[in-house]
Structure formats: structure tokens, C-alpha cells
Short mmCIF file of N, CA and C in Angstrom, two decimals:
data_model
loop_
_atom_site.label_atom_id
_atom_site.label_comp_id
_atom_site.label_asym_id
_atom_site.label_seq_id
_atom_site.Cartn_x
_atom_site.Cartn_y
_atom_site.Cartn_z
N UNK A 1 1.36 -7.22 13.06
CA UNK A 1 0.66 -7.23 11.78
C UNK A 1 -0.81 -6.93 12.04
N UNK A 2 -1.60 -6.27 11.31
CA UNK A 2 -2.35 -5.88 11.24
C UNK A 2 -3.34 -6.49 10.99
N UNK A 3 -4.58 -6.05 11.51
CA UNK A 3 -5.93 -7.25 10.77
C UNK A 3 -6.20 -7.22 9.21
N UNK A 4 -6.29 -5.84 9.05
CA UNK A 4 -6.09 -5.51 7.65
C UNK A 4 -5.04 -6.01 6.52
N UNK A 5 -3.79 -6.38 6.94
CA UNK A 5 -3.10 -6.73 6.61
C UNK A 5 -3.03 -8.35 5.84
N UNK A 6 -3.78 -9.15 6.83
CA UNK A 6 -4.41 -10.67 6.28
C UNK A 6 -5.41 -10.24 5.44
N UNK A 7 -6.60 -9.70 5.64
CA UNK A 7 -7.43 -9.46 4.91
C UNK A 7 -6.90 -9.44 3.17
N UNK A 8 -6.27 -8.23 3.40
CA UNK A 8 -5.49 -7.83 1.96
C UNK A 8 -4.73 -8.67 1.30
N UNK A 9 -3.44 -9.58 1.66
CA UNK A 9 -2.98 -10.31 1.33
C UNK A 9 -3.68 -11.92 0.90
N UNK A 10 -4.75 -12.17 1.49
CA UNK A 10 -5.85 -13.25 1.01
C UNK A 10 -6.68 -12.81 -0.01
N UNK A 11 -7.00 -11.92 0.01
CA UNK A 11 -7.27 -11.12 -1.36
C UNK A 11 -6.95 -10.80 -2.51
N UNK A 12 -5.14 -10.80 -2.46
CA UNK A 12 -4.18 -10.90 -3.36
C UNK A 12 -4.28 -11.71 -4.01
N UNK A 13 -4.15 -12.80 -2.96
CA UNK A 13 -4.12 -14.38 -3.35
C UNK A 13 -5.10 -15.05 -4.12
N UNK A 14 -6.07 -14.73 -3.72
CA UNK A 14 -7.41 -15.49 -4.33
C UNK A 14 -8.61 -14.87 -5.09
N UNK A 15 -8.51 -13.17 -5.24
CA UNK A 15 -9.81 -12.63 -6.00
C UNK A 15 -8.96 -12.37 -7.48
N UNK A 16 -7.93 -12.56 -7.78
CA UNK A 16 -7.29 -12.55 -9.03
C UNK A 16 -6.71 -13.60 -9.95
N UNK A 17 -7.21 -13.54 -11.69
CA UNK A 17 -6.72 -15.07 -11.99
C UNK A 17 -5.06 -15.67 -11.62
N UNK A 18 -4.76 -16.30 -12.09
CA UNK A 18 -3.60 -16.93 -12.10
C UNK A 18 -2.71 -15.84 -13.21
N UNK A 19 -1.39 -15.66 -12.34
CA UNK A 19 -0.78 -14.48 -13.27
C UNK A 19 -1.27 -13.26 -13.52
N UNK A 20 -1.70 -13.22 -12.44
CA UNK A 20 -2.33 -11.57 -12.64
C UNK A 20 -0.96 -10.55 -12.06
N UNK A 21 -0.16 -10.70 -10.76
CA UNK A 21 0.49 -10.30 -10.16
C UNK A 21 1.85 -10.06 -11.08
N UNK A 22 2.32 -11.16 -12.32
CA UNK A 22 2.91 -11.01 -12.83
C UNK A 22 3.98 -9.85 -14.16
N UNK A 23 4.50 -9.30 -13.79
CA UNK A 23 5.54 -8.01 -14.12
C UNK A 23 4.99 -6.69 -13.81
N UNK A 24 3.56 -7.15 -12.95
CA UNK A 24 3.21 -5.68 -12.17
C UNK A 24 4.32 -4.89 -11.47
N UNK A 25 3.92 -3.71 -11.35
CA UNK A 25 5.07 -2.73 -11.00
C UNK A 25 3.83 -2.30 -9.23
N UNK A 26 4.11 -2.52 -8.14
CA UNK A 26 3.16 -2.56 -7.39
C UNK A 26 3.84 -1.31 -6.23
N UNK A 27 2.98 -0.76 -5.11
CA UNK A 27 3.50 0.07 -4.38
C UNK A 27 2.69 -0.31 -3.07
N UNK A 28 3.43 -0.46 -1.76
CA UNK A 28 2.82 -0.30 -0.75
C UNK A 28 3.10 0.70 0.30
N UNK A 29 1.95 1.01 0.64
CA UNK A 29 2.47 2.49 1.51
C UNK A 29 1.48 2.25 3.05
N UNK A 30 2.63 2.41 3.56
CA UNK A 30 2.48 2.32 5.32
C UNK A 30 2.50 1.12 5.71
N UNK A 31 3.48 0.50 4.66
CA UNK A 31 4.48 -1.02 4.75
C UNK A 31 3.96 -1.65 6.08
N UNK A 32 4.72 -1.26 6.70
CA UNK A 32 5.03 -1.44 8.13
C UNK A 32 5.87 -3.06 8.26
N UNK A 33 5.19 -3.79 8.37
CA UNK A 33 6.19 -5.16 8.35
C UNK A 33 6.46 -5.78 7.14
N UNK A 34 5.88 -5.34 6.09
CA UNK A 34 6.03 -5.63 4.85
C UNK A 34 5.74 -6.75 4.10
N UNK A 35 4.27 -7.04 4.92
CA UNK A 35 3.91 -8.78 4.56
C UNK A 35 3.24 -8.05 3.25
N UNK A 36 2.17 -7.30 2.86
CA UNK A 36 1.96 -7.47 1.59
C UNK A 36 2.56 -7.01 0.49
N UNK A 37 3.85 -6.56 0.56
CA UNK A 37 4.81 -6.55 -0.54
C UNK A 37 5.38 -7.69 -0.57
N UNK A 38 5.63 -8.72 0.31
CA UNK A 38 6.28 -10.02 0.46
C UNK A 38 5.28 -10.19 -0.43
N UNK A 39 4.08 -10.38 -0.26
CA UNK A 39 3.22 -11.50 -1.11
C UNK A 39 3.20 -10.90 -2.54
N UNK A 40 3.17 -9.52 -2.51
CA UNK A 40 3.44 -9.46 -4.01
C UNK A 40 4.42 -9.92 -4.93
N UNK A 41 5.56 -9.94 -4.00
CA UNK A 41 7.02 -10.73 -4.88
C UNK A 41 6.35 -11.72 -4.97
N UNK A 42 6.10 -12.83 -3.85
CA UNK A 42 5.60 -14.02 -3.76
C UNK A 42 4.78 -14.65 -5.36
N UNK A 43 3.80 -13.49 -5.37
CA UNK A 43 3.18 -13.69 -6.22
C UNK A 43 3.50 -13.09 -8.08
N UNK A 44 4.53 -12.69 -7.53
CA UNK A 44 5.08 -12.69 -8.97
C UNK A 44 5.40 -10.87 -9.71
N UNK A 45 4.91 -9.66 -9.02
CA UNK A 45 5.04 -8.71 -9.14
C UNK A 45 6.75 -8.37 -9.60
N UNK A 46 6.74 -8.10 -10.51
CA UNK A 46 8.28 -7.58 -11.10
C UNK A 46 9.02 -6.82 -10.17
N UNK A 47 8.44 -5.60 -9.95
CA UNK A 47 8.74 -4.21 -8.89
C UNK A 47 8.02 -3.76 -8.27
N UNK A 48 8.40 -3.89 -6.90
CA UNK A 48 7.60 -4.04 -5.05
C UNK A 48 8.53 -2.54 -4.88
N UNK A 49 7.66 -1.24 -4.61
CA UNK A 49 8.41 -0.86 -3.78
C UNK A 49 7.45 -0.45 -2.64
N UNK A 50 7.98 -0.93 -1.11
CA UNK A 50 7.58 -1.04 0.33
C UNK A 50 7.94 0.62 0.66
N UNK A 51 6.77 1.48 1.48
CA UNK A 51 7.43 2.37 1.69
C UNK A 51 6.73 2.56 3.07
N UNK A 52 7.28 3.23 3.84
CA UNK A 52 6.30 3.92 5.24
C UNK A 52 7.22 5.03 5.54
N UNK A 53 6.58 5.62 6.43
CA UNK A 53 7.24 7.23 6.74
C UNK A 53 8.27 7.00 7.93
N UNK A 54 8.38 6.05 8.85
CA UNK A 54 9.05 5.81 9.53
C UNK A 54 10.85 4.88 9.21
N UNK A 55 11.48 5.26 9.38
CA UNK A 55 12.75 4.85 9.10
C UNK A 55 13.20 3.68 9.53
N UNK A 56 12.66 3.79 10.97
CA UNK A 56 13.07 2.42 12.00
C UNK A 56 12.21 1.25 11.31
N UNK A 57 10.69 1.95 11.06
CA UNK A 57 9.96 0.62 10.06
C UNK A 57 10.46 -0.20 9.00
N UNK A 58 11.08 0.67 8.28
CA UNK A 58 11.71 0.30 7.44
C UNK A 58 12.57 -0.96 7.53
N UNK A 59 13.56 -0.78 8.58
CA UNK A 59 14.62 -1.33 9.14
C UNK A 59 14.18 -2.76 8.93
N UNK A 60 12.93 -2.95 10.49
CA UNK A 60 12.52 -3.88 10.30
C UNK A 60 12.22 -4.69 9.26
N UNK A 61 11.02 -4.16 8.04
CA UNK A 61 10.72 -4.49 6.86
C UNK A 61 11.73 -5.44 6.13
N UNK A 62 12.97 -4.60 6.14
CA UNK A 62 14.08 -4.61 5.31
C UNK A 62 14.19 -6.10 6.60
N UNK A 63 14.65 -6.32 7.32
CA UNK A 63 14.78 -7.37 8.05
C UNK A 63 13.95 -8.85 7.14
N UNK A 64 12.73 -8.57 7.65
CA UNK A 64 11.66 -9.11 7.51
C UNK A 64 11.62 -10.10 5.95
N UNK A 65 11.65 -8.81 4.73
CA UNK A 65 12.04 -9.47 3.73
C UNK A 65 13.55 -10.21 3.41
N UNK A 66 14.22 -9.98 4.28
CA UNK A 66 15.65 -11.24 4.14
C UNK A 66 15.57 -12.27 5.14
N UNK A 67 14.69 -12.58 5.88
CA UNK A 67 14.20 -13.73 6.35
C UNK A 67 13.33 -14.51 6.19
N UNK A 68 12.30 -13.76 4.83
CA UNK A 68 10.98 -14.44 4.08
C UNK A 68 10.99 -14.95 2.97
N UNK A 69 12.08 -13.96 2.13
CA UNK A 69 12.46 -14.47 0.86
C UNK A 69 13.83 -14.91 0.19
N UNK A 70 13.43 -15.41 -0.62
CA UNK A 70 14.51 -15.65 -1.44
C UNK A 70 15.52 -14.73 -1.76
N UNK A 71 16.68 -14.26 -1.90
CA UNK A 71 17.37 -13.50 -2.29
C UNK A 71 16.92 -12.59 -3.54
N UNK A 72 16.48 -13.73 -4.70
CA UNK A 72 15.72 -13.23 -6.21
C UNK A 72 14.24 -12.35 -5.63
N UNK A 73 13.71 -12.76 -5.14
CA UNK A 73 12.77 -12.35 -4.40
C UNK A 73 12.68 -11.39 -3.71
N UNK A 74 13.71 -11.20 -2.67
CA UNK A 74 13.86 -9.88 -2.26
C UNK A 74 13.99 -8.90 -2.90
N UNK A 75 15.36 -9.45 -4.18
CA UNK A 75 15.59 -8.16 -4.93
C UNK A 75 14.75 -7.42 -6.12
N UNK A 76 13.68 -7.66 -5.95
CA UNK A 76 12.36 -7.01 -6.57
C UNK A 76 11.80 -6.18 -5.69
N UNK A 77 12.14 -5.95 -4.37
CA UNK A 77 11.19 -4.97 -3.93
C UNK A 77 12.48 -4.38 -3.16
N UNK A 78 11.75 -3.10 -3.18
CA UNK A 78 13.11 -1.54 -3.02
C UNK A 78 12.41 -0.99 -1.85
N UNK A 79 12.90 -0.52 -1.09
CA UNK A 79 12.76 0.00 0.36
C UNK A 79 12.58 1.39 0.39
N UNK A 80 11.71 2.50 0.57
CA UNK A 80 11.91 3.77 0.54
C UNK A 80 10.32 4.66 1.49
N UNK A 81 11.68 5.14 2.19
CA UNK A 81 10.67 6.37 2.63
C UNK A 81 10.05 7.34 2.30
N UNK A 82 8.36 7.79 2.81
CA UNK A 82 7.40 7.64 1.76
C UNK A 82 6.43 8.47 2.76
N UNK A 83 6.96 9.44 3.08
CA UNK A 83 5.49 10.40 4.02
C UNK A 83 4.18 11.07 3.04
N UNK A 84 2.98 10.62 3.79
CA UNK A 84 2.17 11.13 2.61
C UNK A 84 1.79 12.94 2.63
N UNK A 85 1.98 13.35 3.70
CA UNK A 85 1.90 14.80 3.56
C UNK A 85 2.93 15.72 2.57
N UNK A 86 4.24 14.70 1.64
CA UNK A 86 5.18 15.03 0.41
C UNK A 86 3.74 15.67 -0.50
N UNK A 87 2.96 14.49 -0.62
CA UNK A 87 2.15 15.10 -2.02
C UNK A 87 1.52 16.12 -2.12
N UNK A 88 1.01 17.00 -0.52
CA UNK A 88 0.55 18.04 -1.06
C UNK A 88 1.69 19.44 -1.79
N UNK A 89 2.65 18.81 -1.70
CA UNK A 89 3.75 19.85 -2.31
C UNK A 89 3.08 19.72 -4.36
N UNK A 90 2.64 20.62 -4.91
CA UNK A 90 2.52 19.97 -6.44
C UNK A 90 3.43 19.92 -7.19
N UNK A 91 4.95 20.28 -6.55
CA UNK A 91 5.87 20.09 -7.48
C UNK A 91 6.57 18.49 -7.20
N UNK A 92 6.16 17.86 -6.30
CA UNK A 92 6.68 16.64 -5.67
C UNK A 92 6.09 15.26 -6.47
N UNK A 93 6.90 14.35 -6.78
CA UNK A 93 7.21 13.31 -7.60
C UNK A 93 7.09 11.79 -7.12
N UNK A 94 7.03 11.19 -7.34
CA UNK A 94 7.60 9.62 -7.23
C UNK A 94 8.81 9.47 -7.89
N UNK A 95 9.80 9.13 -8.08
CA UNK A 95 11.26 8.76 -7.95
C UNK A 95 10.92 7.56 -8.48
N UNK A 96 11.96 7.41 -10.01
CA UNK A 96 11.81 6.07 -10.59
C UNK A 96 11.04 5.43 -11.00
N UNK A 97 11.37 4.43 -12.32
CA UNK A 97 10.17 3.33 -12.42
C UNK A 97 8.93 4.41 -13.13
N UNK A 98 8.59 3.23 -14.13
CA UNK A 98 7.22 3.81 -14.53
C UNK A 98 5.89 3.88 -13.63
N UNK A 99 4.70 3.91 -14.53
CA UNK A 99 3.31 4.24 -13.36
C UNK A 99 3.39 3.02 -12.82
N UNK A 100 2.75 3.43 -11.54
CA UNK A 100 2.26 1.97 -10.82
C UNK A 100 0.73 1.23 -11.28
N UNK A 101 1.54 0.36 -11.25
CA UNK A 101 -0.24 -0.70 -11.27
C UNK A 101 -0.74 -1.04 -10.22
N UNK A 102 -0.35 -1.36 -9.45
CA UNK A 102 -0.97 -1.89 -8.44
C UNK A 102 -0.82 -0.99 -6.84
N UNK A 103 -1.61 -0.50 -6.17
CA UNK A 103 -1.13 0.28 -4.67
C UNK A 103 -1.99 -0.42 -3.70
N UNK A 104 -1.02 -0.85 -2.56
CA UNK A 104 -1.64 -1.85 -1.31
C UNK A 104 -1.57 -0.55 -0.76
N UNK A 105 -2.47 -1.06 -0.14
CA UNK A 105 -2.57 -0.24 1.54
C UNK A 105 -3.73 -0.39 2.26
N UNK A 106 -2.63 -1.32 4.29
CA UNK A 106 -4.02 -2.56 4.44
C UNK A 106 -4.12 -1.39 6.24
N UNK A 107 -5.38 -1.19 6.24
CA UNK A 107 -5.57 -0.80 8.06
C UNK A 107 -5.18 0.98 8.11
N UNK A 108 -4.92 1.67 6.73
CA UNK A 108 -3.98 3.10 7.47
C UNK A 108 -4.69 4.19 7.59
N UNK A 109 -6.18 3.44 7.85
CA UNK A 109 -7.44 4.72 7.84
C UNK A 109 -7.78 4.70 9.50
N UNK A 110 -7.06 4.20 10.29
CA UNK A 110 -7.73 4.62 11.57
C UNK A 110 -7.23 5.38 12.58
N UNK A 111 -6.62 6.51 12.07
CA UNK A 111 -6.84 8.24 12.35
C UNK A 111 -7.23 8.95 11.78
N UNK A 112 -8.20 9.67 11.61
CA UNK A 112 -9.48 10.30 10.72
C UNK A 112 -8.44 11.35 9.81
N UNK A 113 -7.43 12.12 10.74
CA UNK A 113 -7.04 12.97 10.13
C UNK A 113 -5.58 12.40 9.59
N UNK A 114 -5.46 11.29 8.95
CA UNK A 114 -4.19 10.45 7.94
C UNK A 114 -5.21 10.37 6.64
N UNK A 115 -6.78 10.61 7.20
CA UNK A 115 -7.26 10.38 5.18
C UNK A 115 -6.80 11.21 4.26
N UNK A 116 -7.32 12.61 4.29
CA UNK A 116 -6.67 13.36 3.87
C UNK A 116 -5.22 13.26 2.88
N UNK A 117 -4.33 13.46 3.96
CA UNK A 117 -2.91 12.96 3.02
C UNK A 117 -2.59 11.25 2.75
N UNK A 118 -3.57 10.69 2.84
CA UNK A 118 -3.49 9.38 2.47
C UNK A 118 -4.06 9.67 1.28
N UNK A 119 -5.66 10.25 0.59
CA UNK A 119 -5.76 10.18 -0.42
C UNK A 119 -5.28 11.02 -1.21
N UNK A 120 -4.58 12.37 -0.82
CA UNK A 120 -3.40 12.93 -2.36
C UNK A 120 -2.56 12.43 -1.86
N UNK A 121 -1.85 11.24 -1.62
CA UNK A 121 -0.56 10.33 -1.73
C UNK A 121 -0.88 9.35 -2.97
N UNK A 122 -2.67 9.00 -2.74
CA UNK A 122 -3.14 7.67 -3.67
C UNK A 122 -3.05 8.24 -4.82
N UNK A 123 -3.93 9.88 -5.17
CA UNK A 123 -3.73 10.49 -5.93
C UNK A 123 -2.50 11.12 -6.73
N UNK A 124 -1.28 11.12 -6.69
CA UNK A 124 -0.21 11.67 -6.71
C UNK A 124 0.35 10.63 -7.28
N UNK A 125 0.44 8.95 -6.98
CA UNK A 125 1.10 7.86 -6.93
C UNK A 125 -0.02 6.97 -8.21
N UNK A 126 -0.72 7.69 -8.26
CA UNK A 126 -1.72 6.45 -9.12
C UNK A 126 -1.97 7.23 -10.68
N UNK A 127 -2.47 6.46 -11.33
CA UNK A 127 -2.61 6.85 -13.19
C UNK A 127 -4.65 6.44 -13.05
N UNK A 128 -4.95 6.61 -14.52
CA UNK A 128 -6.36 6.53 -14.28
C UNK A 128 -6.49 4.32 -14.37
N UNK A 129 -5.31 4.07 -14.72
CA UNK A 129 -4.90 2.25 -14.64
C UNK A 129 -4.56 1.67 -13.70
N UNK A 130 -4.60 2.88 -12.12
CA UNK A 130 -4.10 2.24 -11.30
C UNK A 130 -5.14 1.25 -10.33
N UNK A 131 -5.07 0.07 -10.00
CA UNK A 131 -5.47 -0.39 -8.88
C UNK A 131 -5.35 -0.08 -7.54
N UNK A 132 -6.04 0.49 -7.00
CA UNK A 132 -5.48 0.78 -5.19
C UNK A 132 -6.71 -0.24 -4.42
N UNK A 133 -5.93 -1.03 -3.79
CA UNK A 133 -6.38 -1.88 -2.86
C UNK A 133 -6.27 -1.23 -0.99
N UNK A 134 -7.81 -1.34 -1.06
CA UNK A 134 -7.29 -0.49 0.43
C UNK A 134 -8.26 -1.25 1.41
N UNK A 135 -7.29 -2.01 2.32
CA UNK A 135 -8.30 -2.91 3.51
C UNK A 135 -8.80 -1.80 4.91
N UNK A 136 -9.86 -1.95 5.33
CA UNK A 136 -10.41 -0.52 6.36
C UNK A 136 -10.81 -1.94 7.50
N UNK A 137 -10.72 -1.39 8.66
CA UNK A 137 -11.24 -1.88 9.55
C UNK A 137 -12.21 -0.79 10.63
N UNK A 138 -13.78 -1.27 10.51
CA UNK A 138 -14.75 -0.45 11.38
C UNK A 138 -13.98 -0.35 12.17
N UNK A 139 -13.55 0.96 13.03
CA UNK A 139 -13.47 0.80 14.40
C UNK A 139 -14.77 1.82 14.91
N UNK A 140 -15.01 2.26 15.98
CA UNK A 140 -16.76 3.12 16.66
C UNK A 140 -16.15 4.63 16.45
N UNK A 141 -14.81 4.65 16.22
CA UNK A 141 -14.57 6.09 16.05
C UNK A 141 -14.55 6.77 15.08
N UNK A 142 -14.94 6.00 13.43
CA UNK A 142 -14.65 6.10 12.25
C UNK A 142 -15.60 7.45 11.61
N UNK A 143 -16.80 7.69 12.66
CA UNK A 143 -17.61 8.21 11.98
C UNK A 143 -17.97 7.96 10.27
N UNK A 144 -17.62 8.62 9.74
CA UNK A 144 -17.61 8.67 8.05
C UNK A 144 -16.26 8.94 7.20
N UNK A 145 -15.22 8.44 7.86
CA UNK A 145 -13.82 8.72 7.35
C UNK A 145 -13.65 8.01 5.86
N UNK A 146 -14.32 6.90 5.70
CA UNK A 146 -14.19 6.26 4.16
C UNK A 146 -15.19 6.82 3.36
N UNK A 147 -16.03 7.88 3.87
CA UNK A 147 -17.26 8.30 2.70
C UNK A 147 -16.20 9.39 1.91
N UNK A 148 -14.84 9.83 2.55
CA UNK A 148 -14.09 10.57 1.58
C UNK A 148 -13.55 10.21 0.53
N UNK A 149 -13.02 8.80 0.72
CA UNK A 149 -12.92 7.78 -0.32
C UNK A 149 -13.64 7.55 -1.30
N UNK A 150 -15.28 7.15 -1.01
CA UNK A 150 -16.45 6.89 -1.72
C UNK A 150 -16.13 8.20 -3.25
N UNK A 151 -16.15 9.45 -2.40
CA UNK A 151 -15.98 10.55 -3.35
C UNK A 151 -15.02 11.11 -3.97
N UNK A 152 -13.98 10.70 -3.76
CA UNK A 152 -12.71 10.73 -4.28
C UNK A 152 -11.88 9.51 -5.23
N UNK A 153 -12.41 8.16 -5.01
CA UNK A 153 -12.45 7.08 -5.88
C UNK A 153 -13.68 6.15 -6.58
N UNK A 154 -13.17 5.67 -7.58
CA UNK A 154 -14.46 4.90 -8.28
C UNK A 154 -14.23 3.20 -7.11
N UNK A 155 -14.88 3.31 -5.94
CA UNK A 155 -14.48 2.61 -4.87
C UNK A 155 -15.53 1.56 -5.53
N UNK A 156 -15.07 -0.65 -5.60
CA UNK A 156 -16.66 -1.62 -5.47
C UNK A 156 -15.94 -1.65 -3.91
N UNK A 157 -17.05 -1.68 -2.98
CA UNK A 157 -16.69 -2.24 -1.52
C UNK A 157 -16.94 -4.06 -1.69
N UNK A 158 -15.81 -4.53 -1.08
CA UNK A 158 -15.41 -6.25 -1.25
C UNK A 158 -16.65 -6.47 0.23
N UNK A 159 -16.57 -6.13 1.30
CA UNK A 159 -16.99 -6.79 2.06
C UNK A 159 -16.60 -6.02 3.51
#
């Protein structure tokens, strides 16, 4: 699990009122163990769907949430593979389910060249209502990889 990953999920938890999470339709992309879609069921999100580009991740994930949750719980969040270089296709879609409200995604900025198709994935996947929550961790190699962000989203930086 990721550092980013706590970050984000304590964030979930505590910068939103009570019932905020509730019959959100939420998306996380580059899952990986799938703790902050857990917390979104946790917290009450209607429809979790966990996605990463890797298959075997998945696996795990899919593990992960039938040893964390509840059965009811689990079955709110849907498992699907989810490469972000799909979106530069412009005829390419999201599958199912109305817009999303809510998009996690904790740590998946530290290869300079994943921003790019990370942000037309955000773009592609999001409405002008969407929330995208995105946890970054400095690393010395970052140069200016989130100033693409800055200009591409109406970004408040938390901290």
C-alpha cells in the first residue's frame, strides 16, 4: 500500500460532512490493493468501481475486498480493467452506470510520463460535477509533473 494511499483514505474520512459518501457513484483508478474503494463502500458510496490496468492486480483487489468486507459491501464495488492510454481513442467510453461523482486516485503520478494518459483518463471519466481526488507524493524526480494538473484542473492543493 502506498503512502498516498493513507493519505487519501484519511481524507475520505474526515474532510467531508457526515453522509457525504452516501449513494455516490465513485471510481478508482490504479486500484491496486483496493483500500480506497474499500473505504468508499465503508463509507457508504452506492457504486465503487476499482479499476487498474493490470489483471493479476485485480485478482488480488478482488481478494482483498472478500476479506475486508461484508458481502453487502463488497457487492457495491465492481472490478474492471481500466488502462488509461483507452482514452486517447475519442471514440472510447466508460461502460455502465451513470457520471461519476467521485474519482480516487492515491500515488499514480510518479512516472512523469503516466501524467499524460492519467489526465485524459480523468478527463474522459469525469463531468464538470466530478470530484477527482488525487494524493501526489514529492519524490526529487518530479520536476514539474503536477504543474500539468495545475493547468488542466480547477486543482485547491490540501497540503
Amino acid at each position: 500500500v502506498w503512502e498516498g494511499d493513507f493519505v487519501l483514505t484519511k481524507y475520505m474520512e474526515t474532510a467531508f460532512p457526515q453522509g457525504f459518501w452516501k449513494g455516490k457513484r465513485v471510481l478508482e483508478l490504479g486500484a491496486g490493493t483496493g483500500l480506497a474503494s474499500m473505504v468508499a463502500a465503508l463509507l457508504g458510496a452506492e457504486d465503487v468501481v476499482l479499476t487498474d490496468g493490470d489483471s493479476k492486480v485485480l485478482q488480488l483487489a478482488d481478494k482483498n475486498l472478500k476479506a475486508n468486507l461484508t458481502p453487502s459491501e463488497a457487492a457495491r464495488v465492481k472490478l474492471e480493467q481500466l488502462r488509461w492510454e483507452w482514452a486517447a481513442d475519442p471514440t472510447w467510453k466508460l461502460e455502465g452506470g451513470g457520471p461519476i461523482d467521485v474519482v480516487l486516485a492515491a500515488d499514480l503520478t510518479y512516472y512523469s510520463e503516466n501524467i499524460l494518459p492519467l489526465m485524459r483518463m480523468m478527463q474522459a471519466i469525469s463531468s464538470p460535477n466530478t470530484l477527482l481526488l488525487l494524493t501526489h507524493t514529492v519524490r526529487p524526480t518530479d520536476g514539474d509533473s503536477m504543474q500539468q494538473f495545475y493547468s488542466a484542473f480547477d486543482v485547491d492543493k490540501v497540503a
